[in-house]
XYZ file of C-alpha atoms in Angstrom:
560
model
C 21.398 -29.362 4.364
C 24.260 -26.909 5.331
C 27.955 -26.952 4.271
C 28.736 -27.037 7.960
C 27.059 -30.478 8.239
C 29.245 -31.856 5.419
C 32.418 -30.632 7.153
C 31.416 -32.306 10.456
C 30.896 -35.625 8.708
C 34.168 -37.389 9.292
C 33.604 -40.282 6.765
C 33.609 -37.604 3.945
C 37.226 -36.470 4.452
C 36.614 -32.861 3.729
C 39.064 -30.187 4.887
C 38.154 -26.570 4.874
C 40.641 -24.349 3.066
C 38.636 -21.142 3.063
C 35.195 -19.566 3.569
C 34.479 -20.366 7.198
C 32.048 -17.465 7.374
C 30.000 -18.957 4.670
C 29.378 -22.391 6.106
C 25.742 -21.843 6.708
C 24.954 -21.914 3.078
C 22.292 -24.441 1.918
C 23.281 -27.352 -0.242
C 20.580 -28.232 -2.775
C 22.485 -30.681 -4.842
C 25.831 -31.985 -5.952
C 27.804 -31.926 -9.384
C 30.961 -33.455 -10.351
C 32.692 -31.718 -13.225
C 36.003 -31.003 -14.862
C 34.652 -28.711 -17.643
C 36.341 -25.342 -17.983
C 32.876 -23.773 -18.090
C 30.148 -25.833 -16.410
C 27.701 -22.951 -16.082
C 25.140 -24.383 -18.335
C 24.722 -27.391 -15.956
C 24.386 -25.380 -12.814
C 21.102 -24.014 -11.317
C 22.463 -22.775 -7.869
C 23.019 -24.211 -4.444
C 25.187 -27.028 -5.576
C 28.301 -28.410 -4.099
C 30.664 -28.749 -6.982
C 33.227 -31.604 -6.975
C 36.219 -31.258 -9.233
C 39.513 -33.221 -9.990
C 41.201 -30.026 -11.248
C 41.566 -31.484 -14.753
C 40.406 -28.112 -16.139
C 43.460 -26.177 -14.571
C 46.317 -25.861 -16.992
C 47.876 -22.643 -15.626
C 47.350 -20.607 -12.445
C 45.158 -18.051 -14.375
C 42.576 -20.661 -14.962
C 41.551 -20.669 -11.215
C 40.145 -17.178 -11.100
C 38.048 -17.713 -14.330
C 36.749 -21.014 -12.991
C 35.789 -19.764 -9.562
C 34.076 -16.653 -11.014
C 31.864 -18.856 -13.131
C 30.898 -20.864 -10.220
C 30.237 -17.753 -8.087
C 28.026 -16.253 -10.876
C 26.048 -19.581 -10.936
C 25.315 -19.327 -7.232
C 26.827 -22.567 -6.262
C 27.164 -23.302 -2.483
C 30.728 -24.362 -2.380
C 33.693 -26.162 -4.249
C 35.418 -29.351 -3.171
C 38.720 -30.074 -5.025
C 40.281 -33.647 -5.027
C 43.926 -34.067 -4.089
C 44.493 -37.193 -6.221
C 45.504 -35.405 -9.336
C 47.948 -32.689 -8.036
C 48.816 -34.062 -4.588
C 47.311 -30.873 -2.999
C 44.976 -28.084 -3.854
C 46.851 -25.203 -5.742
C 47.372 -21.919 -3.886
C 46.061 -19.973 -6.733
C 42.707 -21.753 -6.374
C 42.598 -20.977 -2.700
C 43.303 -17.302 -3.410
C 40.650 -17.091 -6.031
C 37.979 -18.760 -3.795
C 38.854 -16.302 -0.862
C 38.562 -13.359 -3.269
C 35.148 -14.443 -4.543
C 33.869 -15.529 -1.037
C 33.414 -19.231 -2.308
C 33.903 -21.881 0.341
C 36.590 -24.317 -0.689
C 37.272 -27.844 0.605
C 40.002 -30.384 -0.231
C 38.978 -33.929 -0.611
C 41.408 -36.674 0.490
C 42.640 -38.963 -2.248
C 41.178 -41.964 -0.457
C 37.625 -40.584 -0.590
C 35.631 -41.146 -3.755
C 33.454 -38.434 -5.154
C 30.687 -40.956 -5.428
C 30.621 -41.260 -1.681
C 30.194 -37.633 -1.216
C 27.565 -37.536 -3.944
C 25.502 -40.340 -2.373
C 25.621 -38.638 1.011
C 24.376 -35.247 -0.257
C 21.696 -36.701 -2.300
C 20.409 -38.892 0.436
C 20.399 -35.910 2.936
C 18.654 -33.381 0.417
C 16.118 -35.914 -0.727
C 15.137 -36.781 2.876
C 14.748 -32.983 3.745
C 12.658 -32.260 0.759
C 10.307 -35.247 1.529
C 9.974 -34.014 5.045
C 9.368 -30.450 4.021
C 6.741 -31.631 1.490
C 4.886 -33.630 4.055
C 5.027 -30.718 6.487
C 3.634 -28.431 3.799
C 0.761 -30.636 3.099
C -0.004 -31.037 6.639
C 0.060 -27.310 7.258
C -2.207 -26.616 4.299
C -4.651 -29.138 5.901
C -4.512 -27.281 9.262
C -4.818 -23.873 7.685
C -7.968 -24.803 5.718
C -9.588 -26.419 8.742
C -8.855 -23.598 11.252
C -8.553 -20.632 8.983
C -10.253 -17.165 9.254
C -13.645 -18.753 9.832
C -12.445 -20.188 13.001
C -11.203 -17.039 14.585
C -9.807 -14.436 12.193
C -6.503 -13.978 10.459
C -4.682 -14.240 13.929
C -5.374 -18.104 13.821
C -3.354 -18.387 10.531
C -0.471 -16.115 11.796
C -0.335 -18.208 14.976
C 0.195 -21.349 12.799
C 2.970 -19.575 10.879
C 4.665 -18.728 14.171
C 4.360 -22.148 15.815
C 5.104 -24.344 12.819
C 7.547 -22.193 10.799
C 8.860 -19.822 13.479
C 7.745 -16.917 11.171
C 6.621 -13.569 12.705
C 3.868 -12.126 10.418
C 1.346 -9.158 10.437
C -1.584 -8.281 8.173
C -1.501 -4.469 7.344
C -3.947 -2.248 5.465
C -2.798 -0.030 2.479
C -3.005 2.815 4.837
C -0.397 1.210 7.087
C -2.708 0.086 9.938
C -2.067 -3.214 11.736
C -5.033 -5.412 11.166
C -3.714 -8.588 12.749
C -0.599 -10.172 14.405
C 0.302 -13.348 16.031
C -1.258 -13.762 19.488
C 1.199 -16.430 20.622
C 2.963 -15.980 23.969
C 6.532 -14.923 23.113
C 5.758 -13.925 19.426
C 7.352 -10.665 20.206
C 6.106 -7.077 20.243
C 3.728 -5.665 17.650
C 5.019 -3.578 14.904
C 5.336 0.154 15.679
C 3.008 2.456 13.810
C 6.061 4.014 11.990
C 7.216 0.606 10.830
C 3.723 -0.379 9.668
C 3.674 2.815 7.653
C 7.089 2.358 6.246
C 6.303 -1.271 5.104
C 2.898 -0.266 3.574
C 4.716 2.592 1.765
C 7.200 0.251 0.261
C 4.590 -2.152 -0.674
C 2.501 0.429 -2.484
C 5.617 1.817 -4.263
C 6.539 -1.632 -5.416
C 3.023 -2.412 -6.636
C 2.964 0.876 -8.606
C 6.331 -0.115 -10.277
C 4.762 -3.349 -11.660
C 7.134 -5.684 -9.889
C 5.848 -9.066 -8.699
C 5.670 -10.027 -4.999
C 6.862 -11.016 -2.575
C 8.746 -7.706 -2.085
C 11.899 -7.646 0.005
C 12.483 -4.784 2.381
C 15.482 -4.239 4.623
C 14.812 -1.666 7.280
C 17.442 0.850 8.788
C 17.636 -1.335 11.889
C 18.804 -4.234 9.678
C 15.643 -6.297 9.863
C 14.405 -8.024 6.638
C 10.808 -8.322 5.789
C 9.022 -10.053 2.770
C 5.664 -8.442 1.781
C 3.017 -10.564 0.144
C 0.086 -8.934 -1.565
C -3.386 -10.205 -0.376
C -5.634 -10.395 -3.426
C -9.258 -10.389 -2.729
C -12.081 -11.654 -4.887
C -14.949 -9.578 -3.552
C -14.018 -6.500 -5.750
C -13.416 -8.300 -8.824
C -10.527 -10.494 -10.150
C -7.095 -9.000 -9.747
C -6.312 -9.493 -13.411
C -9.453 -7.314 -14.426
C -8.597 -4.571 -11.934
C -6.507 -1.509 -12.515
C -3.386 -1.664 -10.624
C -4.222 1.811 -9.114
C -7.439 0.137 -7.536
C -5.392 -2.707 -6.162
C -2.836 -0.353 -4.576
C -5.417 1.393 -2.442
C -7.753 -1.552 -1.845
C -5.825 -4.659 -0.932
C -4.206 -5.705 2.357
C -0.575 -7.145 2.587
C 1.081 -9.768 4.594
C 4.380 -8.694 6.172
C 6.687 -11.545 7.164
C 9.930 -11.008 9.188
C 12.142 -13.126 6.917
C 13.879 -13.095 3.573
C 11.786 -15.116 1.124
C 14.336 -14.615 -1.666
C 15.836 -18.074 -1.086
C 12.836 -20.042 -0.039
C 11.954 -23.227 -1.696
C 8.820 -23.374 -3.995
C 6.852 -25.399 -1.297
C 7.259 -22.660 1.310
C 6.337 -19.863 -1.066
C 3.250 -21.818 -2.137
C 2.222 -22.195 1.675
C 2.598 -18.411 2.114
C 0.445 -17.672 -0.978
C -2.182 -20.121 0.500
C -2.153 -18.090 3.646
C -2.777 -14.873 1.676
C -5.751 -16.583 0.090
C -7.068 -17.460 3.430
C -6.759 -13.904 4.791
C -8.333 -12.623 1.458
C -11.463 -14.744 2.475
C -11.444 -12.974 5.823
C -11.109 -9.605 4.114
C -14.354 -10.499 1.949
C -16.078 -11.572 5.074
C -15.374 -8.206 6.683
C -16.581 -6.316 3.673
C -19.835 -8.371 3.752
C -20.277 -7.537 7.476
C -20.060 -3.761 6.524
C -22.998 -4.055 4.105
C -25.568 -2.928 6.755
C -23.603 0.084 7.652
C -22.856 1.081 4.149
C -26.603 0.837 3.171
C -27.565 2.990 6.252
C -25.081 5.662 5.163
C -26.257 5.606 1.662
C -29.835 5.981 2.759
C -29.002 8.985 4.886
C -26.876 10.431 2.053
C -29.712 10.204 -0.411
C -32.127 11.914 1.956
C -29.746 14.784 2.521
C -28.962 15.256 -1.093
C -32.799 15.218 -2.214
C -33.775 17.738 0.475
C -35.845 15.411 2.507
C -37.598 16.896 5.659
C -35.358 16.835 8.775
C -37.853 14.703 10.478
C -37.271 11.956 7.917
C -33.480 12.219 8.247
C -33.861 12.064 11.986
C -35.805 8.929 11.880
C -33.206 7.209 9.757
C -30.447 8.412 12.135
C -32.308 6.838 15.058
C -32.136 3.539 13.156
C -28.563 3.964 12.363
C -27.385 4.812 15.935
C -27.979 1.459 17.663
C -26.346 -0.376 14.661
C -23.169 1.693 14.936
C -23.097 2.163 18.734
C -24.822 -0.898 20.223
C -26.392 -0.084 23.665
C -26.469 3.687 23.105
C -29.623 5.143 24.879
C -29.881 8.380 22.770
C -28.874 9.579 19.358
C -25.269 10.797 19.280
C -23.462 13.768 17.847
C -22.367 13.137 14.275
C -19.377 14.330 12.014
C -19.102 13.974 8.265
C -16.031 13.231 6.400
C -15.845 13.529 2.705
C -12.918 11.992 0.611
C -11.971 11.712 -3.087
C -9.397 9.909 -4.861
C -8.586 11.237 -8.299
C -6.312 9.853 -11.012
C -5.033 11.831 -13.984
C -6.561 10.852 -17.247
C -8.250 7.755 -16.013
C -11.790 6.430 -16.309
C -11.623 4.580 -12.935
C -14.745 5.089 -10.942
C -13.319 6.599 -7.725
C -16.177 6.148 -5.395
C -15.952 2.517 -4.424
C -12.177 2.638 -4.164
C -12.306 5.701 -1.946
C -15.097 4.119 0.126
C -12.899 1.134 0.972
C -9.967 3.282 1.660
C -11.888 5.668 3.877
C -13.220 2.787 5.997
C -9.519 1.754 6.625
C -8.524 5.362 7.508
C -11.313 5.888 9.925
C -10.907 2.730 11.789
C -11.155 3.394 15.552
C -8.989 0.724 17.294
C -10.550 1.661 20.606
C -14.183 0.938 19.426
C -14.196 -2.630 20.874
C -16.247 -5.470 19.607
C -15.177 -8.169 17.122
C -14.985 -5.605 14.301
C -12.740 -2.524 15.222
C -14.487 -0.261 12.586
C -17.995 -0.958 13.709
C -18.616 2.743 14.349
C -18.196 3.852 10.858
C -20.725 4.107 8.081
C -19.423 4.981 4.560
C -21.381 5.676 1.421
C -20.279 6.724 -1.980
C -21.646 9.125 -4.571
C -19.926 9.562 -7.911
C -16.256 9.910 -7.135
C -16.816 10.840 -3.533
C -17.022 8.774 -0.320
C -18.861 10.131 2.540
C -18.550 8.790 6.096
C -21.108 9.211 9.007
C -19.084 9.168 12.205
C -21.117 8.944 15.415
C -19.719 10.598 18.412
C -21.241 9.424 21.763
C -22.379 12.149 23.978
C -20.350 10.572 26.713
C -17.140 11.597 24.845
C -18.003 15.257 25.558
C -15.856 17.092 28.027
C -16.962 19.142 31.046
C -17.728 21.920 28.808
C -19.894 19.909 26.497
C -17.416 20.183 23.729
C -16.962 17.030 21.634
C -13.326 16.470 20.355
C -14.258 14.410 17.308
C -12.007 13.662 14.358
C -9.389 16.219 13.373
C -8.150 16.377 9.712
C -4.410 16.537 10.590
C -4.656 13.502 12.906
C -6.338 11.428 10.179
C -3.350 11.740 7.873
C -0.568 11.568 10.642
C -0.096 7.876 10.312
C -1.485 7.105 6.742
C -0.196 10.107 4.754
C 3.260 8.776 3.859
C 2.304 5.292 2.556
C -0.640 6.447 0.711
C 1.373 9.321 -1.103
C 3.782 6.565 -2.250
C 0.944 4.545 -3.498
C -0.574 7.567 -5.424
C 2.849 8.930 -6.540
C 2.830 9.870 -10.279
C -0.800 10.492 -11.156
C -3.210 10.209 -8.083
C -4.513 12.392 -5.220
C -6.379 11.816 -2.164
C -8.206 14.818 -0.562
C -10.259 14.733 2.598
C -12.546 17.263 4.352
C -13.875 16.929 7.883
C -16.858 18.713 9.403
C -17.544 19.863 12.845
C -19.717 17.789 15.238
C -23.522 18.296 14.863
C -26.303 17.007 16.954
C -29.461 17.145 14.591
C -30.577 16.054 11.274
C -30.837 19.678 10.082
C -27.182 20.147 11.154
C -26.117 17.064 9.368
C -27.022 18.660 5.939
C -24.811 21.523 6.858
C -22.080 19.281 8.074
C -22.075 17.594 4.677
C -21.710 20.761 2.793
C -19.090 21.906 5.296
C -17.053 18.669 4.724
C -17.325 19.188 1.049
C -15.943 22.787 1.414
C -13.082 21.549 3.469
C -12.169 18.931 0.918
C -12.178 21.610 -1.800
C -9.740 23.668 0.407
C -7.517 20.520 0.818
C -7.604 20.008 -3.014
C -6.212 23.444 -3.648
C -3.010 22.547 -1.733
C -0.028 20.788 -3.223
C 0.745 17.319 -2.371
C -0.645 13.730 -3.139
C -2.460 13.446 0.325
C -4.174 16.504 1.710
C -6.825 17.106 4.323
C -8.722 20.075 5.807
C -11.075 20.544 8.695
C -13.890 22.793 9.616
C -11.669 25.101 11.649
C -9.973 26.104 8.346
C -13.299 27.187 7.013
C -14.063 29.660 9.837
C -12.350 32.540 8.163
C -14.321 32.615 4.965
C -17.084 30.114 4.217
C -18.757 30.219 7.586
C -18.552 33.948 7.871
C -19.649 34.881 4.392
C -23.245 35.728 5.721
C -21.907 38.224 8.085
C -19.805 40.212 5.453
C -21.365 43.696 4.973
C -23.236 43.864 1.630
C -21.139 46.772 0.325
C -17.941 44.871 0.942
C -19.345 41.736 -0.668
C -20.371 43.751 -3.840
C -17.005 45.424 -4.070
C -15.191 42.131 -3.706
C -17.120 40.338 -6.316
C -17.285 43.187 -8.776
C -13.424 43.466 -8.632
C -13.008 39.919 -9.603
C -16.116 38.981 -11.604
C -17.293 42.126 -13.450
C -14.473 41.962 -16.032
C -15.440 38.330 -16.862
C -19.122 39.167 -16.909
C -18.458 42.050 -19.281
C -16.322 39.772 -21.571
C -19.027 37.075 -21.644
C -21.746 39.548 -22.445
C -19.665 40.855 -25.474
C -18.229 37.608 -26.725
C -20.651 34.947 -25.309
C -17.277 33.213 -24.064
C -18.789 31.598 -20.827
C -15.755 32.651 -18.745
C -17.690 32.763 -15.445
C -19.070 29.237 -15.882
C -15.605 28.029 -17.050
C -14.090 29.408 -13.943
C -16.689 27.821 -11.668
C -16.225 24.397 -13.242
C -12.414 24.818 -13.122
C -12.572 25.406 -9.324
C -15.149 22.549 -8.806
C -12.709 20.229 -10.559
C -9.930 21.388 -8.254
C -7.903 22.689 -11.066
C -7.748 19.361 -13.015
C -7.434 20.284 -16.700
C -8.574 16.846 -17.964
C -11.761 16.575 -15.746
C -12.739 20.254 -16.279
C -12.382 19.884 -20.162
C -14.372 16.609 -20.011
C -17.217 18.239 -17.924
C -17.347 21.194 -20.299
C -17.023 19.092 -23.462
C -14.059 21.159 -24.453
C -10.634 20.442 -25.834
C -7.967 20.854 -23.098
C -6.257 23.584 -25.227
C -9.460 25.526 -25.442
C -9.844 25.307 -21.725
C -6.371 26.579 -21.233
C -7.049 29.500 -23.619
C -10.216 30.398 -21.400
C -8.324 30.297 -18.210
C -5.522 32.278 -19.614
C -8.072 34.927 -20.687
C -9.522 34.920 -17.199
C -6.107 35.472 -15.655
C -5.337 38.217 -18.214
C -8.683 40.114 -17.416
C -8.360 39.924 -13.697
C -4.552 39.973 -13.168
C -4.788 36.815 -11.145
C -2.900 33.447 -11.300
C -5.159 30.496 -10.998
C -2.203 28.223 -10.102
C -1.876 30.114 -6.720
C -3.942 28.908 -3.768
C -4.666 32.480 -2.705
C -6.178 33.453 -6.011
C -8.184 30.352 -6.265
C -9.721 30.986 -2.887
C -10.538 34.579 -3.793
C -12.404 33.370 -6.932
C -14.124 30.814 -4.879
C -15.411 33.300 -2.382
C -16.399 35.762 -5.032
C -18.423 33.174 -6.722
C -20.018 32.025 -3.438
C -20.943 35.645 -2.602
C -22.270 36.608 -5.973
C-alpha cells in the first residue's frame, strides 16, 4: 500500500506535516518504537510509529531521523499524546532528510494503525502471490513453443503493464510485444546502447538485473537469458556468456520489486532460453551444409563436387529459388588475450547474430545464413539471389562497414580489456571455383582488419584491391626488388645463425601480432619471441607495431 492511502483513511487520524512529494512510497510493514536507535529492527519500507520518548533535547531529532532514513523506512508517524504536538525540530529534520512525517491524534491508538497496515499489506501480498502463480501457469502453457518469445512478452504487457524486448548481444531486437498500444519498438541506437550496458556489466561481474537510466530519463532493467544448449552457465567462461547469450530489457526499475515479481521475470528468461535453444537446433541443417562446403574447399575437392553441394544448399537457404545464387564469404575470429577458450563456436554463434537479415522473411529471420567454424574461425556462406542484382548485373551484397555500423559499439564494450573481433568480407562470386578464392579473399581481408587498432574491426574485398588482388600483375623486377629489400637481410641472418627470423616473421603476422599466440605456436618463450622481432626490426629498419610496415612484410612474404 502507499502512504497516500493511509493519509486518506479518515479513521486513522493522520495529519501530514511534511513530505507531500513522497506520498507514493510503498509501505511494506509497520513498527512501533521509542528506542533511540531502532535500526537493528528495521528492514526498509516500514511506517515507524513513535511516542517521542527517545527525544530528550532538540538535537536528538536529527540523529533519529537520519537513522530511519538510512534504514529506508517509508515514513514516520509521531503521536501527540506525550508532548501535545510534534516538535518543530523533528519537522525540520524530516524535511531536511526527505522523510514523510505525520502526526497522530492523541485519541488514535497506535494499535489501530498497526492493524490497518498489516491487514492491507497482507491482503496485497496474498493477491500478488496468487497472481504470480497464475501467470507462471499461463506462461508455461503458452510460452515459446506456442508462438515464440512474443507470446511471453505479450503476457508481461497485458498482466503486468510491462514493456519488454529480447535483444541479442550484438544489440539486435529479436522480439517485442505485439499487443496493440504496446508502444513503438526500440530504436536501433537504443538497442545498441542497452546491449552495450549489459555486456559491460557482465564483464564487471555484477549480478543481474542491471539498471540503466537513459539520457531521456527512461529506466530499463536488463535480465540475462542463460541458455542450456551451450553448457551450464556455471561451467562457461564469462567471456563466452557475454558474446553468446540474449538479454531481456524491461522498461521499469526492478530495484524495488518484491521477490515474487523478480521470480516471475527470471521464469520468463528461462522460457525465452528454451526458445533460443530451439532456434539453435533449427540452425543445425544450415550449419552442417556450411561445414561440408568448407571441408570440400579446404581439402581441394574438385569444383564439380563443391558445385553439387552448393546446389543442395541453395534450396535450404533460399526456398523456391530456381537457380543457384551468387555467394559471399564472411570470415570472423574472436580472440582473447592469454585464454584457452575455443573461439570457433562462440564466433559462429555471434556471426549468426551479426549477419541476420531482418528482411529475409519466414519464421526464422536468419534463414539465409549458413555458418561453420574451423579452429578459431567462423566462416559464413551468404547466398545472394540473382534477383538482387541491379540493371548492370552488379550485386550489392554485404559491406564490411555496414556490418559493424550497429553492432560495433556494444560488442566493443563486451570485449573491452582482453578481447578482439575481426571480420573479413569477400566479393560476390557465382561459381564453386570462385568460392574457393572468395574464402581466401575473406581471410586476407580479416587479416587486414586485425592489423588495425580497436576491439571490433572489419575489412572488405575493396580494401584488398590495392595489393593482394594485384600482386600477380606486379612486374617481376619490382617484385624481386621489393622482397629483397625487406627479406634478404633476414635470410642472410638466418643462413649465418640458423635463427629462423623469416618463419618467425610469418607466424607473427599470421597471429595478427599477438605475442602470446605466436609464442605458443612456435613453442617459444614470449621473451625469446620479443628478441627475434626486435632483431627483425633492427635488421630491416621497420617497426612491426605500425600497420604500414606489417603490410609491407605481408606483401613481401606473399610475393617471395
